[in-house]
Structures are given as structure tokens and as C-alpha cells.
mmCIF file of C-alpha atoms in Angstrom:
data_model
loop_
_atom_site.group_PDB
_atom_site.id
_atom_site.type_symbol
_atom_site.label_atom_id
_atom_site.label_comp_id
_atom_site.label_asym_id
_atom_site.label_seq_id
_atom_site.Cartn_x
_atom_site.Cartn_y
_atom_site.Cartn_z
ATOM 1 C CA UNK M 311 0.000 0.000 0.000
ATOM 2 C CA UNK M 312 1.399 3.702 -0.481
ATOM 3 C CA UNK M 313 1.941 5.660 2.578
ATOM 4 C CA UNK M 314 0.547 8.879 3.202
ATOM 5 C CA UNK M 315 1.081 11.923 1.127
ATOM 6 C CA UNK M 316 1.658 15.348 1.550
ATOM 7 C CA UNK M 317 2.117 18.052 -1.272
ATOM 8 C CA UNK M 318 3.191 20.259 -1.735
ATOM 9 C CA UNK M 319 6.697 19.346 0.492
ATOM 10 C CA UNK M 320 8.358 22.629 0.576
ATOM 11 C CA UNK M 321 6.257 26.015 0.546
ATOM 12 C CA UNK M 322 7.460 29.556 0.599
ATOM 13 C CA UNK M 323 4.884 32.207 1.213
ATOM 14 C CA UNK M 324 5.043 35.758 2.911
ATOM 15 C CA UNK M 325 2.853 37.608 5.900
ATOM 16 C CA UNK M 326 -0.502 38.046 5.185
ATOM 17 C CA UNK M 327 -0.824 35.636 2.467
ATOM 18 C CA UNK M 328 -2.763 32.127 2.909
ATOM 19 C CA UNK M 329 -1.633 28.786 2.027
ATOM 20 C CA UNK M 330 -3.189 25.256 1.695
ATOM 21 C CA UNK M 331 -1.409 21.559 1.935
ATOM 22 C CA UNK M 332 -3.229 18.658 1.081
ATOM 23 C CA UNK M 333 -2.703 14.902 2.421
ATOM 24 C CA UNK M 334 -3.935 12.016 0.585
ATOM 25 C CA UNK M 335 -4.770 9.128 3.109
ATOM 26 C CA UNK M 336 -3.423 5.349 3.135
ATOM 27 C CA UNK M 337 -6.280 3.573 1.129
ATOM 28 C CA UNK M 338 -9.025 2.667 3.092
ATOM 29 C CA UNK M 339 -8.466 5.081 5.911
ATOM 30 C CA UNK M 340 -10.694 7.821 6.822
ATOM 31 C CA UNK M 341 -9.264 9.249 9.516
ATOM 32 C CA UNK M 342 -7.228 12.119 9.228
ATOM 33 C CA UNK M 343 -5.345 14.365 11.186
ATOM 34 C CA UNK M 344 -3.023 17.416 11.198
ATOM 35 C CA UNK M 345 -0.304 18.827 13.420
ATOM 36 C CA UNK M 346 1.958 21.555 14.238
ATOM 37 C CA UNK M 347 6.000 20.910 14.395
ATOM 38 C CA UNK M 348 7.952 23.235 15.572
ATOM 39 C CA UNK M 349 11.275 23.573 17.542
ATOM 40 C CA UNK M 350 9.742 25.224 20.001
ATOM 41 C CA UNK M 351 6.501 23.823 20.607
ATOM 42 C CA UNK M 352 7.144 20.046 19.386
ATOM 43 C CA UNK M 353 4.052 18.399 17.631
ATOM 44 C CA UNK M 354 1.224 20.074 18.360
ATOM 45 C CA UNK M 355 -2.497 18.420 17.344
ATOM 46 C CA UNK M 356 -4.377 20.907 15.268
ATOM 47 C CA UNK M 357 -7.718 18.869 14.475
ATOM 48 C CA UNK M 358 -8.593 15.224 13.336
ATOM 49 C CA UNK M 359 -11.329 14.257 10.269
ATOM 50 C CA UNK M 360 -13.418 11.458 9.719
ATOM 51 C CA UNK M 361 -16.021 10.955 6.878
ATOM 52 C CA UNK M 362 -15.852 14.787 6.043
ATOM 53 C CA UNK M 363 -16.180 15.778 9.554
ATOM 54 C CA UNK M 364 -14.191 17.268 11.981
ATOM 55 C CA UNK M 365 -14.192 15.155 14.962
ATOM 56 C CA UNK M 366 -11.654 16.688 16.959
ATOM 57 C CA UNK M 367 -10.126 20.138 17.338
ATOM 58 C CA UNK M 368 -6.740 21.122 18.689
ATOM 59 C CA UNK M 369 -5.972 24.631 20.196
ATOM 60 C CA UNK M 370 -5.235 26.641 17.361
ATOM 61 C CA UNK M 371 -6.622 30.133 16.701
ATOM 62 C CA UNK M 372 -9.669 30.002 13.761
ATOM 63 C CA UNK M 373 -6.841 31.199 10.623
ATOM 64 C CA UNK M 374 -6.063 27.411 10.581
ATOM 65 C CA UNK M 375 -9.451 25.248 9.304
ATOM 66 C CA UNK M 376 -9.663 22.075 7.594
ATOM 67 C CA UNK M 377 -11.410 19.754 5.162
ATOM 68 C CA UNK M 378 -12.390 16.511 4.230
ATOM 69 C CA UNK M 379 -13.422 14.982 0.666
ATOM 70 C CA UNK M 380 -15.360 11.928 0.259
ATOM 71 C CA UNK M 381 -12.224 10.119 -0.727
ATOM 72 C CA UNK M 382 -11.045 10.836 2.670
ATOM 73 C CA UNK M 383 -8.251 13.231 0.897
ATOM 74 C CA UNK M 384 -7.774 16.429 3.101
ATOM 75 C CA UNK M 385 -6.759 20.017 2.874
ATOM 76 C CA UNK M 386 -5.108 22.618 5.405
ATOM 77 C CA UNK M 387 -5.627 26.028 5.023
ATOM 78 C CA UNK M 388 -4.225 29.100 6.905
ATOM 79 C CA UNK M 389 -4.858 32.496 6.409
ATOM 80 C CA UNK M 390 -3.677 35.611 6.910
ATOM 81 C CA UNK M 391 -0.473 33.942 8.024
ATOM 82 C CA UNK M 392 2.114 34.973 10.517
ATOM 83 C CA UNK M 393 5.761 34.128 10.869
ATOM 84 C CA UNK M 394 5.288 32.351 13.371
ATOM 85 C CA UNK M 395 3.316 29.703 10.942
ATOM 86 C CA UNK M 396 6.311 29.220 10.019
ATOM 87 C CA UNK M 397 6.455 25.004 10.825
ATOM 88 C CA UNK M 398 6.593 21.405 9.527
ATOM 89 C CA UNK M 399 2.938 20.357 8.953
ATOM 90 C CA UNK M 400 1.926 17.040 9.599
ATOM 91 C CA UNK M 401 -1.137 14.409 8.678
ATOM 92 C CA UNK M 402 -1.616 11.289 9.581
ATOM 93 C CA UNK M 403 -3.958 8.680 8.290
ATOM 94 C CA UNK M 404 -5.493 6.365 10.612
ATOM 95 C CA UNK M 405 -7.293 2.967 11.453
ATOM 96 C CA UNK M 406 -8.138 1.558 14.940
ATOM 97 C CA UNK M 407 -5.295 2.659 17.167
ATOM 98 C CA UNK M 408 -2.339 3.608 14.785
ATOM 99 C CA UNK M 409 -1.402 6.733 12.957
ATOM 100 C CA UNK M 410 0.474 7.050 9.983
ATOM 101 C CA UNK M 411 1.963 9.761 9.129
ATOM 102 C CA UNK M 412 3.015 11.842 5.645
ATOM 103 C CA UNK M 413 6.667 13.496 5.528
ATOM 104 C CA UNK M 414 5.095 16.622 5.609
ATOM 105 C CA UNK M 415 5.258 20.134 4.474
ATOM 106 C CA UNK M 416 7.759 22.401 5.152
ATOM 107 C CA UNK M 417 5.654 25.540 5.359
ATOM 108 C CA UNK M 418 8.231 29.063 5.566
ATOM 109 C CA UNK M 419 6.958 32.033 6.342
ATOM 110 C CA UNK M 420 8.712 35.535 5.333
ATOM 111 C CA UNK P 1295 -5.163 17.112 29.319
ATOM 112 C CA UNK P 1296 -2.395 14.862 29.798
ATOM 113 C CA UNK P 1297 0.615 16.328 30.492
ATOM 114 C CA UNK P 1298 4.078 14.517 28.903
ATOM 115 C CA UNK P 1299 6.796 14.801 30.152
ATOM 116 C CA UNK P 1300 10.190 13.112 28.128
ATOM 117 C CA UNK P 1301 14.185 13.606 28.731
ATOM 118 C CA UNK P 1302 15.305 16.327 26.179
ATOM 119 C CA UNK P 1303 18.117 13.738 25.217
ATOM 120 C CA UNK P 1304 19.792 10.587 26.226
ATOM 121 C CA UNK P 1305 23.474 8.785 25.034
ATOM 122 C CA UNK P 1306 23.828 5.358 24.378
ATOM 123 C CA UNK P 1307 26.400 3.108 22.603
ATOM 124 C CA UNK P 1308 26.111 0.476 19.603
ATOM 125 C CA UNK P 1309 24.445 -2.765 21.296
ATOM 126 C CA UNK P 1310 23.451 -1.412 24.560
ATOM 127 C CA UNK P 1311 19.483 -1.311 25.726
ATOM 128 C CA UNK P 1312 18.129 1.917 26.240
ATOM 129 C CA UNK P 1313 15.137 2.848 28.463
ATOM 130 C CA UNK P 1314 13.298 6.459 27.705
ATOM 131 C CA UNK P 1315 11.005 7.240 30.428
ATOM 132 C CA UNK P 1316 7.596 9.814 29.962
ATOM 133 C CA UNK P 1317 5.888 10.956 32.899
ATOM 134 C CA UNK P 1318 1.932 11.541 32.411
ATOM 135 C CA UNK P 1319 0.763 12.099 36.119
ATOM 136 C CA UNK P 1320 -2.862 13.004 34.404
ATOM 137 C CA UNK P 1321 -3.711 10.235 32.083
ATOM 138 C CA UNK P 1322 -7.259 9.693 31.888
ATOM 139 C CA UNK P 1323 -8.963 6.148 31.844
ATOM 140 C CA UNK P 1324 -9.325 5.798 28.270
ATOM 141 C CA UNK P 1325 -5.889 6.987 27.271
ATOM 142 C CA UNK P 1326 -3.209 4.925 25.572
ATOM 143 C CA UNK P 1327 0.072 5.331 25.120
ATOM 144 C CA UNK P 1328 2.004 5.070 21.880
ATOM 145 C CA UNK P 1329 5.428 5.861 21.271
ATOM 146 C CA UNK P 1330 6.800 7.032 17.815
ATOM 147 C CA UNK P 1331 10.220 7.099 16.489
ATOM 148 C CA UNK P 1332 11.280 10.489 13.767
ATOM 149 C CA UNK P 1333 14.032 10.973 11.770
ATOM 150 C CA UNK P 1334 15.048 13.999 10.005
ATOM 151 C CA UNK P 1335 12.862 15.748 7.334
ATOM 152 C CA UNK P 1336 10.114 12.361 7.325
ATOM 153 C CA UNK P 1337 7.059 11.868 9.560
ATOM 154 C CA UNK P 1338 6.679 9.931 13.003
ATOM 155 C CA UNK P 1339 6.548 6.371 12.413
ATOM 156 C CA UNK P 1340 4.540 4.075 15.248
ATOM 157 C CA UNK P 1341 6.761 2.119 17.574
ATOM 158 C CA UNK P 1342 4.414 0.408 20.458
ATOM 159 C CA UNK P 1343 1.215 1.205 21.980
ATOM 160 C CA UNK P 1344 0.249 0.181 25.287
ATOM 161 C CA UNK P 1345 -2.658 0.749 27.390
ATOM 162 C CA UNK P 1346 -0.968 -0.952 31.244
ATOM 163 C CA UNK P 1347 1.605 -3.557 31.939
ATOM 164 C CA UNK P 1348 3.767 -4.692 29.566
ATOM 165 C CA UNK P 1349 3.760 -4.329 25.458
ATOM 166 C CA UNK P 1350 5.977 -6.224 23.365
ATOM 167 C CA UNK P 1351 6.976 -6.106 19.689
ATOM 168 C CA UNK P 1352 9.514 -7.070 17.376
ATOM 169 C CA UNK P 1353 11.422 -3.392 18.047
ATOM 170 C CA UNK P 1354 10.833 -2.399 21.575
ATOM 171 C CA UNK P 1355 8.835 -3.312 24.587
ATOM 172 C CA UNK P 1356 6.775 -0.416 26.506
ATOM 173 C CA UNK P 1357 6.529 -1.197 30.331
ATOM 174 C CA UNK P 1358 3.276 0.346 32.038
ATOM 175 C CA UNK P 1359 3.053 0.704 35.846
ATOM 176 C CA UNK P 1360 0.148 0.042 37.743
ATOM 177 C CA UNK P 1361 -0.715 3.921 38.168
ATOM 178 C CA UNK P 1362 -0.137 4.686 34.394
ATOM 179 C CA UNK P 1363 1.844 7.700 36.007
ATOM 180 C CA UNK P 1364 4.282 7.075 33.757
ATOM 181 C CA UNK P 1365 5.655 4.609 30.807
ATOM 182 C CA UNK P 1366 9.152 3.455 29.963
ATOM 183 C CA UNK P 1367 10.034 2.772 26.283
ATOM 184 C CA UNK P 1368 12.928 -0.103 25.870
ATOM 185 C CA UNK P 1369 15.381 -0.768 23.049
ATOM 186 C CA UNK P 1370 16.898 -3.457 23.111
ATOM 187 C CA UNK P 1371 20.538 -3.741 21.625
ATOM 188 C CA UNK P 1372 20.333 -0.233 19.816
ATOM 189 C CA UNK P 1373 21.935 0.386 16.732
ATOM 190 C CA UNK P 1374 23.553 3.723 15.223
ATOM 191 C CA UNK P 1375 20.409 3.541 12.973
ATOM 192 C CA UNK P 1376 17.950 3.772 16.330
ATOM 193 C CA UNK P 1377 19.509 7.684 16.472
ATOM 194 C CA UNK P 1378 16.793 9.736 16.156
ATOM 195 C CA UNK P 1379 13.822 11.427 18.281
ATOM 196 C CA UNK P 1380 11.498 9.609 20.142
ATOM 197 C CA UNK P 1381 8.016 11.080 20.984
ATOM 198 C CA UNK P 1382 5.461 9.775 23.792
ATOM 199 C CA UNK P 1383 1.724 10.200 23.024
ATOM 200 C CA UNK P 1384 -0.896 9.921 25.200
ATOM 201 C CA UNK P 1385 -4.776 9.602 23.526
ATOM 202 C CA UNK P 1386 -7.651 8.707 23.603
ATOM 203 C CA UNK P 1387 -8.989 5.554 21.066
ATOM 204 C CA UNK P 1388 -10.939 8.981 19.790
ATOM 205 C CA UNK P 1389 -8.025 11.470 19.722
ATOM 206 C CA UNK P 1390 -10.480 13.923 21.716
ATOM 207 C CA UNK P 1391 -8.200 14.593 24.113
ATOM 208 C CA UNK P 1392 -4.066 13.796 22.378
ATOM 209 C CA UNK P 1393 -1.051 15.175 23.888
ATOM 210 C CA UNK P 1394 2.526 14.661 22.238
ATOM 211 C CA UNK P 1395 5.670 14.890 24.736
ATOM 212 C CA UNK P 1396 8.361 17.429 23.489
ATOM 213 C CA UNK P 1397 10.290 14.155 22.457
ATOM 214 C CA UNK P 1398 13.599 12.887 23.441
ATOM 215 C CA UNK P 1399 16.528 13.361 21.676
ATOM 216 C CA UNK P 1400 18.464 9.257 21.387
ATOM 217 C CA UNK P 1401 22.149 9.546 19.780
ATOM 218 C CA UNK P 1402 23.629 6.103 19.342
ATOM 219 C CA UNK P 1403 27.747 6.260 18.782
ATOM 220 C CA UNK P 1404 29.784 3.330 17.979
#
């Protein structure tokens, strides 16, 4: 089976601007989730999908939202962003207990 | 939430066990505890997930006291390849409530 995907992997954008990463699933999962990496802060949840719905929500401010398809593909969006966006962004796929997670995206914010 | 607690870094040699330790003096009932393993520039990958006692796999066994205070991850015989950052999780089968550790830091030298 592939693993999960993230594109793009490497993003430049600058203040103010707004930016969105998509994850495509392992097949047959329909869980996914998101997250926040950062030296600083280590991985931080930001919210969690299942069948197009957002299940669970992490404690990020409302610039950061999410989606869901029906093919269990999801996006990441962020607006207005700061420099402090500036992170690796995770998903992970997921069935029963165990997550699976994308290389992520290198998001840099100038 | 569940508050995690990890060693920022730990030393070990080629062929030596190592033992990384994660305080969660808040776990709730229904939380588990998973450890991952991440390399540079890729995603976590899942190492063990334990909900009390003891957890073994073919990589590492996770030892769970009676409390659930706390949870020691073991590798056995570690190789320079085990160098990399370990994270402790502790979540709910529902990811409502999910808490990463700040993850600790394993260099393995010959």
C-alpha cells in the first residue's frame, strides 16, 4: 500500500498571504489528522477528520481550518499567516489505534 | 489534558538497551500510550502502543506501571540507525483529548 502523502513538500509564502497543503490518506483510511511541528513547541495536534467531519479540534486560533473529501483526501488552510506559521505540517492517516503519518510540508513564512 | 513529560536527550552506545522514560501524572482512563520514532525531514513512524503492563513487539517493549503515572520505552541492543527522536503520546482511542511529549533526543555512537 502507499503511505501517506503530503504536497506540496516545501512552501514559501510571505505575511498576510494564505496557504493550503493537502494529504492524501493510506487507502481505506478515513481518519485524518493534522499537526503543528515546531522547535519550540514540538508536535502540536491541530484537528482530526473522519467521513468529512471534523471530529476533533486542537488549540489553534480560527486562521487554521480544515477539510475533508469523500475520498477521505484532506486540505489545510491558513490564512492571513504569521511568521510564526512558520512550521513542519503534519497528517496522519489512521485505522483503529495507529497513525500514519506523511513526511510533511515544510511551510516558511517571510 | 495529559501532560508529557520526556528527557530532552539521552546517550547510548552500539548494542546497549536503552530505556526512555515519559511521565503523564494526568492520564485519563481511556488513554493509551504510543510511542513514535522520527528521523530527520520524514514523519513519526509508530513504535508500540500500550494501554498498562507490559507491550511487546519485534522493536521495543513499553513497560506500564500500575498507576499509568508514567511509561518506559525499551530498546533493546540499539543500533547507530535507532539515532533519532522519540516522541510519547498519550490519547484517547478517539483522539479527543491527544497530547505529544516534546520528544527525546536518542544519539547512538559506535
Amino acid at each position: 500500500k502507499a503511505g501517506v502523502t503530503q504536497t506540496p513538500r516545501y512552501l514559501i509564502k510571505t505575511r498576510g498571504q494564505q496557504v493550503t497543503l493537502s494529504c492524501s490518506p493510506i487507502s481505506g483510511h478515513r481518519s485524518v489528522s493534522w499537526y503543528q511541528q515546531t522547535p519550540g513547541q514540538g508536535l502540536q495536534f491541530l484537528f482530526e477528520y473522519f467521513s468529512e467531519t471534523q471530529r476533533n479540534k486542537g488549540n489553534f486560533p480560527g486562521r487554521f481550518s480544515g477539510r475533508q473529501f469523500s475520498n477521505s483526501r484532506s486540505e489545510m488552510n491558513v490564512s492571513t499567516l504569521e511568521l510564526g506559521d512558520s512550521a513542519l505540517y503534519l497528517c496522519a492517516s489512521s485505522i483503529g489505534g495507529e497513525q500514519f503519518f506523511g513526511p510533511g510540508t515544510r511551510l516558511t513564512v517571510l | 489534558l495529559a501532560k508529557t513529560t520526556q528527557p530532552i536527550s539521552m546517550d547510548s552506545y552500539e548494542g546497549q538497551e536503552v530505556n526512555i522514560t515519559c511521565s503523564h501524572n494526568n492520564i485519563a482512563t481511556n488513554d493509551y500510550i504510543t510511542w513514535y520514532q522520527q528521523f530527520p525531514s520524514q514523519g513519526p513512524r509508530f513504535i508500540i502502543q500500550g494501554y498498562k503492563t507490559k507491550v511487546t513487539n519485534e522493536v521495543a517493549s513499553l513497560f506500564i506501571p500500575a498507576d499509568r503515572k508514567s511509561s518506559t520505552l525499551s530498546l533493546p541492543r540499539v543500533s547507530l540507525s535507532d539515532t533519532a527522536v522519540y516522541y510519547c503520546l498519550v490519547a484517547d482511542s478517539g483522539y479527543s483529548t491527544l497530547t505529544f511529549g516534546k520528544g527525546t533526543m536518542l544519539l547512538v555512537s559506535p
